[in-house]
Structures are given as C-alpha cells and as structure tokens.
Coordinates of C-alpha atoms in Angstrom, one line a residue:
X1 CA -0.9 6.4 -6.6
X2 CA -1.3 7.8 -3.3
X3 CA -4.0 5.8 -1.7
X4 CA -5.8 8.8 -1.0
X5 CA -6.0 9.4 -4.7
X6 CA -7.1 5.9 -5.4
X7 CA -9.4 6.0 -2.6
X8 CA -10.7 9.1 -4.0
X9 CA -10.8 7.3 -7.2
X10 CA -13.8 7.6 -6.3
X11 CA -12.4 10.7 -7.9
X12 CA -10.3 12.9 -5.7
X13 CA -7.3 11.6 -3.8
X14 CA -4.5 9.6 -5.4
X15 CA -2.3 6.0 -3.2
X16 CA 0.4 0.9 -0.4
X17 CA 1.5 -2.5 3.2
X18 CA 2.4 -5.2 6.2
X19 CA 5.4 -7.4 6.8
X20 CA 5.8 -9.2 10.1
X21 CA 8.7 -11.2 11.4
X22 CA 8.0 -14.5 9.6
X23 CA 9.8 -17.7 10.3
X24 CA 12.6 -18.6 8.0
X25 CA 11.8 -20.9 5.1
X26 CA 12.0 -24.6 5.8
X27 CA 14.7 -26.7 4.0
X28 CA 13.4 -28.0 0.7
X29 CA 13.3 -31.6 2.0
X30 CA 11.4 -30.7 5.1
X31 CA 9.0 -28.6 3.1
X32 CA 8.2 -31.4 0.7
X33 CA 7.7 -33.9 3.5
X34 CA 5.6 -31.7 5.8
X35 CA 2.0 -32.9 5.8
X36 CA -0.9 -30.4 6.4
X37 CA -1.8 -30.1 10.1
X38 CA 1.5 -31.1 11.5
X39 CA 3.8 -28.5 13.2
X40 CA 6.1 -28.5 10.2
X41 CA 3.1 -28.2 7.8
X42 CA 1.7 -25.2 9.8
X43 CA 5.1 -23.5 9.8
X44 CA 5.3 -24.0 6.0
X45 CA 1.8 -22.6 5.5
X46 CA 2.7 -19.5 7.6
X47 CA 6.0 -19.1 5.7
X48 CA 4.0 -18.9 2.4
X49 CA 2.0 -16.0 3.7
X50 CA 4.3 -13.2 2.7
X51 CA 1.7 -10.8 1.3
X52 CA -0.9 -8.3 2.5
X53 CA -3.4 -6.3 0.6
X54 CA -5.8 -3.4 0.9
X55 CA -9.5 -3.9 0.5
X56 CA -11.3 -0.8 -0.9
X57 CA -14.7 0.1 0.4
X58 CA -15.9 1.5 -3.0
X59 CA -16.6 -0.5 -6.1
X60 CA -17.2 -4.2 -5.9
X61 CA -16.3 -4.9 -2.2
X62 CA -17.8 -8.4 -2.3
X63 CA -15.5 -9.3 -5.2
X64 CA -12.5 -7.8 -3.3
X65 CA -13.4 -9.8 -0.2
X66 CA -13.7 -13.0 -2.2
X67 CA -10.4 -12.3 -3.9
X68 CA -8.8 -12.2 -0.4
X69 CA -10.4 -15.5 0.6
X70 CA -9.3 -17.1 -2.7
X71 CA -5.7 -16.2 -1.9
X72 CA -5.7 -16.7 1.9
X73 CA -2.8 -19.1 1.7
X74 CA -0.6 -16.1 0.6
X75 CA -2.2 -13.3 2.6
X76 CA -1.2 -12.8 6.3
X77 CA -3.0 -9.4 6.5
X78 CA -5.9 -7.5 4.8
X79 CA -6.4 -3.8 5.5
X80 CA -9.9 -2.6 4.7
X81 CA -9.8 1.0 3.7
X82 CA -12.5 1.9 6.2
X83 CA -11.6 5.0 8.3
X84 CA -10.7 8.7 7.9
X85 CA -9.3 10.7 10.8
X86 CA -9.7 14.4 11.6
X87 CA -8.4 16.1 14.7
X88 CA -9.9 14.0 17.5
X89 CA -12.4 11.9 15.7
X90 CA -12.2 9.0 13.3
X91 CA -15.0 8.8 10.7
X92 CA -16.2 5.4 9.4
X93 CA -16.6 5.0 5.6
X94 CA -19.5 3.2 4.1
X95 CA -19.6 -0.4 5.2
X96 CA -16.8 0.0 7.8
X97 CA -16.6 -2.6 10.5
X98 CA -18.5 -5.2 8.5
X99 CA -18.5 -8.2 11.0
X100 CA -19.1 -10.7 8.2
X101 CA -15.9 -9.6 6.4
X102 CA -13.9 -9.5 9.6
X103 CA -15.0 -12.9 10.8
X104 CA -14.6 -14.4 7.3
X105 CA -11.0 -13.2 7.0
X106 CA -10.2 -14.4 10.5
X107 CA -11.6 -17.8 9.7
X108 CA -9.3 -17.9 6.7
X109 CA -6.3 -17.2 9.0
X110 CA -5.9 -13.6 7.8
X111 CA -5.3 -10.7 10.2
X112 CA -7.5 -7.7 9.8
X113 CA -5.7 -4.3 10.3
X114 CA -8.0 -1.5 9.0
X115 CA -6.6 1.5 7.3
X116 CA -7.0 5.0 8.7
X117 CA -6.3 7.9 6.3
X118 CA -6.2 11.7 7.0
X119 CA -7.1 14.7 4.9
X120 CA -6.2 17.6 7.1
X121 CA -3.1 18.7 5.3
X122 CA 0.5 19.4 6.5
X123 CA 0.1 22.6 8.5
X124 CA -3.0 21.4 10.4
X125 CA -1.6 17.9 11.1
X126 CA 1.7 19.4 12.3
X127 CA -0.1 21.7 14.7
X128 CA -2.1 18.8 16.0
X129 CA 0.7 16.4 16.5
X130 CA 2.9 18.9 18.3
X131 CA 0.1 19.8 20.8
X132 CA 0.2 17.2 23.6
X133 CA -3.5 17.5 24.4
X134 CA -4.7 17.3 20.8
X135 CA -2.2 14.5 20.0
X136 CA -3.5 12.5 23.0
X137 CA -7.1 13.0 21.8
X138 CA -6.1 11.8 18.3
X139 CA -4.5 8.7 19.7
X140 CA -7.5 8.0 21.9
X141 CA -9.8 8.2 18.9
X142 CA -7.5 5.7 17.0
X143 CA -7.4 3.3 19.9
X144 CA -11.2 3.5 20.2
X145 CA -11.4 2.5 16.6
X146 CA -8.9 -0.4 17.1
X147 CA -11.1 -1.7 19.9
X148 CA -14.4 -1.2 18.2
X149 CA -14.2 -4.6 16.5
X150 CA -12.0 -7.7 16.7
X151 CA -9.3 -5.9 14.8
X152 CA -5.7 -7.1 15.0
X153 CA -4.3 -3.6 14.9
X154 CA -4.4 -0.3 13.0
X155 CA -2.7 1.0 9.9
X156 CA -2.0 4.7 9.5
X157 CA -1.9 5.8 5.9
X158 CA -1.3 9.5 6.5
X159 CA -0.4 10.8 3.0
X160 CA -2.1 14.2 2.6
X161 CA 0.2 15.7 5.3
X162 CA 3.3 14.5 3.4
X163 CA 2.6 16.5 0.2
X164 CA 3.9 19.8 1.3
X165 CA 6.8 21.5 -0.5
X166 CA 7.6 23.8 2.4
X167 CA 10.6 22.4 4.2
X168 CA 9.9 23.9 7.5
X169 CA 6.4 22.5 7.5
X170 CA 7.7 19.2 6.3
X171 CA 10.1 19.1 9.2
X172 CA 7.3 19.8 11.7
X173 CA 5.2 17.0 10.1
X174 CA 8.1 14.5 10.4
X175 CA 8.9 15.3 14.0
X176 CA 5.2 15.5 14.9
X177 CA 4.5 12.2 13.2
X178 CA 7.3 10.7 15.3
X179 CA 5.6 11.8 18.4
X180 CA 2.2 10.5 17.2
X181 CA 3.5 7.1 16.2
X182 CA 5.6 6.7 19.3
X183 CA 2.5 7.2 21.5
X184 CA 0.1 5.2 19.3
X185 CA 2.4 2.2 18.7
X186 CA 3.2 1.9 22.4
X187 CA -0.5 1.9 23.4
X188 CA -1.4 -0.5 20.6
X189 CA 1.3 -2.9 21.8
X190 CA 0.1 -2.6 25.4
X191 CA -3.3 -4.0 24.1
X192 CA -1.7 -6.8 22.1
X193 CA -2.4 -5.1 18.7
X194 CA -0.2 -4.3 15.7
X195 CA 1.0 -0.9 14.7
X196 CA 1.4 -0.6 10.9
X197 CA 2.6 2.6 9.1
X198 CA 2.4 3.2 5.4
X199 CA 4.8 5.6 3.8
X200 CA 5.6 7.1 0.5
X201 CA 8.7 5.7 -1.2
X202 CA 11.9 7.6 -0.4
X203 CA 15.3 7.2 -2.0
X204 CA 17.9 9.2 -0.2
X205 CA 18.7 11.7 2.5
X206 CA 16.9 12.5 5.8
X207 CA 14.2 14.7 4.2
X208 CA 10.6 13.9 3.6
X209 CA 7.6 13.7 5.9
X210 CA 8.6 10.2 7.2
X211 CA 11.4 9.3 9.5
X212 CA 12.1 5.8 8.3
X213 CA 14.5 5.0 11.1
X214 CA 12.1 6.0 13.8
X215 CA 9.2 4.2 12.2
X216 CA 11.3 1.1 11.9
X217 CA 11.8 1.2 15.6
X218 CA 8.3 1.8 16.8
X219 CA 6.1 0.1 14.2
X220 CA 5.6 -3.6 13.6
X221 CA 5.5 -3.0 9.8
X222 CA 6.4 -0.2 7.5
X223 CA 4.5 -0.5 4.2
X224 CA 6.2 1.3 1.3
X225 CA 4.0 2.3 -1.5
X226 CA 6.0 1.1 -4.5
X227 CA 4.2 3.1 -7.1
X228 CA 3.5 6.5 -8.6
X229 CA 7.0 7.1 -9.8
X230 CA 4.9 8.7 -12.6
X231 CA 1.5 9.9 -11.3
X232 CA -1.8 11.3 -12.4
X233 CA -0.6 14.9 -12.2
X234 CA 2.7 14.5 -14.0
X235 CA 4.1 13.2 -17.3
X236 CA 3.3 9.8 -18.7
X237 CA 5.6 7.0 -17.7
X238 CA 5.9 3.8 -15.7
X239 CA 4.4 3.7 -12.2
X240 CA 7.6 2.0 -10.9
X241 CA 10.9 0.9 -12.3
X242 CA 13.7 -1.4 -11.5
X243 CA 16.2 1.4 -11.0
X244 CA 13.8 3.2 -8.7
X245 CA 13.1 0.1 -6.7
X246 CA 16.8 -0.4 -6.3
X247 CA 17.1 3.1 -4.8
X248 CA 14.0 2.7 -2.6
X249 CA 15.1 -0.7 -1.2
X250 CA 18.7 0.4 -0.6
X251 CA 17.5 3.3 1.5
X252 CA 14.8 1.3 3.3
X253 CA 17.0 -1.6 4.3
X254 CA 19.6 0.9 5.6
X255 CA 17.1 2.4 8.0
X256 CA 14.4 -0.3 8.8
X257 CA 14.8 -3.9 9.8
X258 CA 14.2 -6.1 6.7
X259 CA 11.6 -8.2 8.5
X260 CA 9.5 -5.1 9.0
X261 CA 9.5 -3.9 5.4
X262 CA 6.8 -4.5 2.9
X263 CA 6.9 -3.2 -0.6
X264 CA 3.4 -2.8 -2.2
X265 CA 2.9 -3.3 -5.9
X266 CA 0.2 -1.5 -8.0
X267 CA -2.7 -3.4 -9.5
X268 CA -3.7 -0.3 -11.5
X269 CA -2.5 2.2 -14.0
X270 CA -2.9 5.8 -15.4
X271 CA -4.4 6.9 -18.7
X272 CA -2.8 10.1 -19.9
X273 CA -4.2 12.2 -22.7
X274 CA -1.4 13.7 -24.7
X275 CA -1.4 17.4 -25.3
X276 CA -3.6 18.3 -22.3
X277 CA -2.8 19.5 -18.7
X278 CA -5.6 17.5 -17.1
X279 CA -4.9 14.7 -14.7
X280 CA -4.6 11.1 -16.0
X281 CA -7.5 8.8 -15.5
X282 CA -7.3 5.9 -13.1
X283 CA -7.6 2.3 -14.4
X284 CA -7.4 -1.0 -12.5
X285 CA -5.5 -3.7 -14.3
X286 CA -8.7 -5.3 -15.3
X287 CA -10.0 -2.0 -16.8
X288 CA -6.7 -1.4 -18.6
X289 CA -6.5 -4.8 -20.1
X290 CA -10.1 -4.5 -21.2
X291 CA -9.5 -1.1 -22.8
X292 CA -6.4 -2.4 -24.6
X293 CA -8.4 -5.2 -26.1
X294 CA -11.4 -3.1 -26.9
X295 CA -9.3 -0.5 -28.8
X296 CA -7.2 -3.1 -30.5
X297 CA -4.0 -1.5 -29.1
X298 CA -0.8 -3.5 -29.1
X299 CA 0.7 -4.7 -25.8
X300 CA 4.1 -3.2 -25.2
X301 CA 6.5 -4.1 -22.4
X302 CA 9.2 -1.7 -21.2
X303 CA 12.0 -4.0 -20.1
X304 CA 14.0 -1.2 -18.5
X305 CA 11.3 -0.4 -16.0
X306 CA 9.5 -3.8 -15.9
X307 CA 6.1 -2.4 -16.8
X308 CA 3.6 -2.7 -19.7
X309 CA 2.0 0.1 -21.6
X310 CA -0.1 0.8 -24.7
X311 CA -1.4 3.7 -26.7
X312 CA -4.8 4.4 -28.4
X313 CA -6.8 7.2 -29.9
X314 CA -10.2 8.5 -28.7
X315 CA -12.1 11.4 -30.1
X316 CA -9.0 12.5 -32.1
X317 CA -6.8 12.5 -29.0
X318 CA -3.9 10.2 -28.4
X319 CA -3.8 8.3 -25.1
X320 CA -0.9 6.7 -23.3
X321 CA -1.6 4.1 -20.6
X322 CA 1.0 2.7 -18.2
X323 CA 0.0 0.1 -15.7
X324 CA 1.3 -3.1 -14.0
X325 CA 0.7 -6.8 -14.6
X326 CA 2.0 -10.2 -13.5
X327 CA 4.8 -10.1 -16.0
X328 CA 6.0 -6.8 -14.6
X329 CA 5.8 -7.9 -11.0
X330 CA 7.7 -11.1 -11.8
X331 CA 10.5 -9.0 -13.3
X332 CA 10.7 -6.5 -10.4
X333 CA 10.5 -9.1 -7.5
X334 CA 14.2 -10.2 -7.8
X335 CA 15.1 -6.7 -6.5
X336 CA 13.3 -7.4 -3.2
X337 CA 15.2 -10.7 -2.9
X338 CA 18.4 -9.0 -3.6
X339 CA 17.8 -6.8 -0.5
X340 CA 16.4 -9.6 1.7
X341 CA 12.9 -8.2 1.7
X342 CA 10.1 -10.9 1.7
X343 CA 7.1 -8.7 2.5
X344 CA 4.9 -7.7 -0.4
X345 CA 1.7 -5.8 -0.7
X346 CA -1.0 -5.1 -3.2
X347 CA -3.0 -2.0 -4.0
X348 CA -5.7 -3.3 -4.2
X349 CA -7.8 -6.4 -4.0
X350 CA -10.0 -6.7 -7.0
X351 CA -7.8 -4.4 -9.1
X352 CA -5.0 -6.8 -10.0
X353 CA -4.0 -9.1 -12.8
X354 CA -5.0 -12.6 -11.4
X355 CA -1.6 -14.0 -12.4
X356 CA 0.1 -11.6 -10.0
X357 CA -0.6 -14.2 -7.2
X358 CA 1.5 -16.8 -9.0
X359 CA 4.3 -14.3 -9.4
X360 CA 4.1 -13.3 -5.7
X361 CA 4.2 -16.9 -4.7
X362 CA 7.8 -17.1 -5.9
X363 CA 8.9 -14.4 -3.5

C-alpha cells in the first residue's frame, strides 16, 4: 500500500526501504569457521544484516519494537514512522523521538533512520521544491529533525505528491524532487548521516514522479515499495507478482546501483467486498490469518503471482482477501537474486508472518 495509506490505516492514507553497500559474503569455509567476536565473525554478522523495516507509531508499538530486537541479527536499519512534513516545518507524530527505542535499537547494532512523510499534494510540493527559498527552509527543517536525536539519517517517503495524473505537474514534481534530494542528501552527508529515499515501484520509461537515475546518484539507499500492484481503491488481486517484480527489478537495476536498492515486501493484505465500490479494508498478515481461520476459509496460493488468498462471506456479501506470507516471500525472493539485489525491506514490524524472517535469511 502506499505507506501513507497504511499509516493512515489508521484509516486514511495507503504505503516500503534501506540497502547499504554491504561487504560481499564470506566463502562457505570461512563463514563456518568464523567464531563470534573475531574480525571474520563480525564481518559475517554484518553480511547477514540485509534487511530493514518500518516501525509504525500506531497500534502496538512496543510489540513492533520487540519484533525488531528479536531479529536484530538480520536488520541493519529500522525506520520509525515518526514525522510528517509541510512546507517549512516537520511535525512529530505521537511517540516520536522515543529515546528508549532509539537507544535500544542502537544497542542491538541497528541504525535508526526515521521516516518523514508529506501530505501536501503534487501541485503544492512542486511549487515548494522549485522555489529556492522555500526549498531551503524545507531542507533546514529536515536537517533539524535529523539532528534532534541520535539518528543515523533521514528517510523521505514522499508519496502523496506522486499520485497526480497530470503529466505537467508530475514533471514539475520529478524535477523539483531532484533539487530537493540533491540539496538534502549533500547536507546530510556533510554531517555524516544517511540519505534514504523511498519510491513507488516503476517498470518502464522515464515518467513518474521519481527520477530513479538521479536518486541512485545522490541517495545512500533507494527503497522500492514492492506492493500494491492491486490496491485498496482498485480491483481485487495480488499485492505483488513474480512478473511484476521482474519488470520492477529490470528497470531499477538499469538505473540504480544494485548495492543501493532495497525491495520492500508487504506484511499485510486487502479485504475486498465484491459488488461494492468502497475501498478494501486493510489487514496485517496476523489479522488476515486469524480471519481465515475464524471464518473457516480455505487457504489458496496463487503460484503465478506467489501470493496467498482466500474468500469468505459476511452479512450476505462475498469477500476476497489477498495478502502476503512467508511462503510467498520465499517464492518471490529468487527474482531479487537473479538481478543481484540483496537489500530487502518489510512493511511493517508487527504486521508480518513470523516465518518471513526465515525466508529472508536465505536472501
């Protein structure tokens, strides 16, 4: 989903995550022989941390935090969904900047790169980003946020501005975002902090609100939201598919260095009510699995897409639920390997099938 949707699930907006230049894998014999605490052992531990994940500020944040600590050996970065930007200010969400969470993640060896979203929309953001004075004020506000705690960087998850169908406005968003990210990433790097940019998945051509090639140059990581092929406002179907990932990865690796790419997997699903025009309901994997068992629905797996689904009836209406689980992730991961992409992400901590972590460990 777009994060903003998930985030606003808390109803509202619909959502993806960080890959850094990791050391190449040790040879099998060296890996087997490397004891903990030695230089080789530390290198092996770092090599295993190929994932990042978002930590939502709504719901059971403590459970999400504990989820991160439990899988610290796989997570190099956690991005708490803590901030929302307007023109020249950055608003903190409930619980933002929790020092206990930041310190606990750091003790576990996990970098903390908080997420900043925006809700201004395409036209307003385009105007802001093309105005040197307003753009500078916006960057200043982001830098102030980055320096407000012991953060390791900032992640921009600017999705609302990307959802315009007007090509001229979309072009202004793309060129304006290039200016904004150029300025922000340079100033973050000058302070020794990471610049992470999250983008919607793109499959071909130069269009869209994100200039992948530019972002691949200026950012440390480009997180690609690998979900919402079918979304809450559209027809029922898989959130991702093998064919779609093939197209997304082909385009991404043609434009962005592979060691900067991260593909985020969904830990959620959508519940569509057939015969209605309303939006689908959001379900975490845990909620979807519980609903399937509660309604006695059969588990189905669509091998073509690599995603599970089920149907059930409620109050006379037929529902169709598509989501993602560990089996699906395991079937889709080989596509990342095919394109030489090691970085994976998860939307979001506390949402997922617990067995996903075992699947990701094989990446």
